[in-house]
Coordinates of C-alpha atoms in Angstrom, one line a residue:
M1 CA -12.2 -11.1 -0.9
R2 CA -9.6 -8.9 -2.7
I3 CA -6.7 -7.5 -0.7
L4 CA -5.3 -4.1 -1.5
Y5 CA -1.7 -3.3 -0.5
K6 CA 0.5 -0.5 0.7
I7 CA 4.3 -0.5 0.7
L8 CA 5.7 1.7 3.4
P9 CA 8.6 2.1 5.8
E10 CA 8.3 0.1 9.0
A11 CA 8.7 3.2 11.1
E12 CA 5.6 4.8 9.5
W13 CA 3.6 1.7 10.1
R14 CA 4.7 1.5 13.8
K15 CA 3.7 5.2 14.2
A16 CA 0.3 4.4 12.6
V17 CA -0.3 1.4 14.8
G18 CA 0.4 3.6 17.9
A19 CA -2.2 6.1 16.7
G20 CA -4.6 3.4 15.6
R21 CA -4.9 4.7 12.1
F22 CA -2.7 5.2 9.0
E23 CA -3.1 8.7 7.6
G24 CA -0.8 8.3 4.7
S25 CA 2.8 8.9 3.7
S26 CA 4.2 12.3 2.6
V27 CA 3.3 11.5 -1.0
D28 CA -0.2 10.5 0.1
H29 CA -0.6 13.8 1.9
R30 CA 0.6 15.7 -1.2
D31 CA -1.9 14.0 -3.4
G32 CA -4.8 14.1 -1.0
F33 CA -5.4 10.4 -0.8
I34 CA -3.7 7.1 0.3
H35 CA -2.2 5.3 -2.6
L36 CA -2.8 1.5 -2.6
S37 CA -2.2 -1.2 -5.2
A38 CA -4.1 -4.3 -6.2
A39 CA -2.0 -7.4 -6.4
H40 CA -1.4 -7.1 -10.2
Q41 CA -0.2 -3.6 -9.7
L42 CA 2.2 -4.3 -6.8
R43 CA 5.3 -5.2 -8.9
G44 CA 5.1 -1.9 -10.9
T45 CA 4.6 0.1 -7.8
A46 CA 7.6 -1.5 -6.0
E47 CA 9.8 -1.0 -9.0
K48 CA 8.8 2.6 -9.7
H49 CA 8.7 4.0 -6.2
F50 CA 10.7 1.7 -3.8
A51 CA 13.7 0.3 -5.7
G52 CA 16.7 0.1 -3.6
Q53 CA 14.9 0.9 -0.3
S54 CA 15.2 -1.2 2.7
G55 CA 13.2 -1.4 5.9
L56 CA 9.9 -1.6 4.1
L57 CA 6.7 -3.5 4.9
L58 CA 3.9 -4.8 2.8
V59 CA 0.5 -4.1 4.5
G60 CA -2.7 -5.6 3.1
F61 CA -6.2 -4.5 3.7
P62 CA -9.4 -6.2 2.6
E63 CA -11.0 -4.1 -0.1
D64 CA -14.5 -4.6 1.4
D65 CA -13.4 -3.0 4.7
L66 CA -12.1 0.2 3.2
T67 CA -14.4 3.1 3.3
Q68 CA -13.9 6.2 1.2
L69 CA -12.2 3.9 -1.5
R70 CA -12.2 5.1 -5.1
W71 CA -10.7 3.4 -8.2
E72 CA -9.1 6.1 -10.3
P73 CA -7.0 6.2 -13.4
S74 CA -3.2 6.4 -12.8
R75 CA -0.1 4.8 -14.3
G76 CA -0.9 3.9 -17.9
G77 CA -4.6 4.5 -17.4
D78 CA -5.0 1.5 -15.1
L79 CA -7.5 2.1 -12.3
F80 CA -5.7 2.2 -8.9
P81 CA -7.3 2.1 -5.4
H82 CA -7.2 5.4 -3.5
V83 CA -8.5 5.9 0.0
Y84 CA -9.7 9.4 0.9
G85 CA -9.3 9.4 4.6
A86 CA -7.4 7.5 7.3
I87 CA -7.3 3.7 7.4
P88 CA -7.8 2.0 10.9
T89 CA -4.7 -0.1 11.4
R90 CA -6.9 -2.9 12.9
L91 CA -8.1 -3.5 9.3
A92 CA -4.7 -4.8 8.3
C93 CA -4.9 -8.5 7.4
R94 CA -1.2 -8.8 6.4
V95 CA 1.9 -7.1 7.6
Q96 CA 5.1 -8.5 6.2
A97 CA 8.7 -7.3 5.9
L98 CA 10.0 -7.0 2.4
E99 CA 13.6 -7.9 1.5
L100 CA 15.8 -6.5 -1.2
D101 CA 17.2 -8.8 -3.9
R102 CA 19.8 -7.1 -6.1
G103 CA 18.3 -3.7 -5.4
M104 CA 14.7 -4.7 -6.0
L105 CA 12.0 -5.6 -3.5
R106 CA 11.2 -9.3 -3.4
L107 CA 7.5 -9.6 -3.2
P108 CA 5.8 -12.6 -1.6
G109 CA 4.8 -15.3 -4.1
D110 CA 1.4 -15.7 -2.6
I111 CA 0.0 -12.2 -3.4
T112 CA -3.6 -12.6 -4.6

């Protein structure tokens, strides 16, 4: 079972949990889908979009549980997972705070 990940502010996740679903960040709303990353894409996503930011969480979702999922070309032509619709928060199989290390997010070593 592959896990797909979202990095987001803790406050956004708390709001989503209260609503029972994650409807996306402002960037997701602008683009019309929820941006996720596979494990091998996570480092690049963290460096490009979240460097220097604190108060972030890493939330993982089992790929097989995500409906409205499409793999589409993005950064460098790599296929990225995009969800067209809300994600029920009950599907989260991992919610973990991320720490900064010299301005960069320290990702867990067990990401698979």
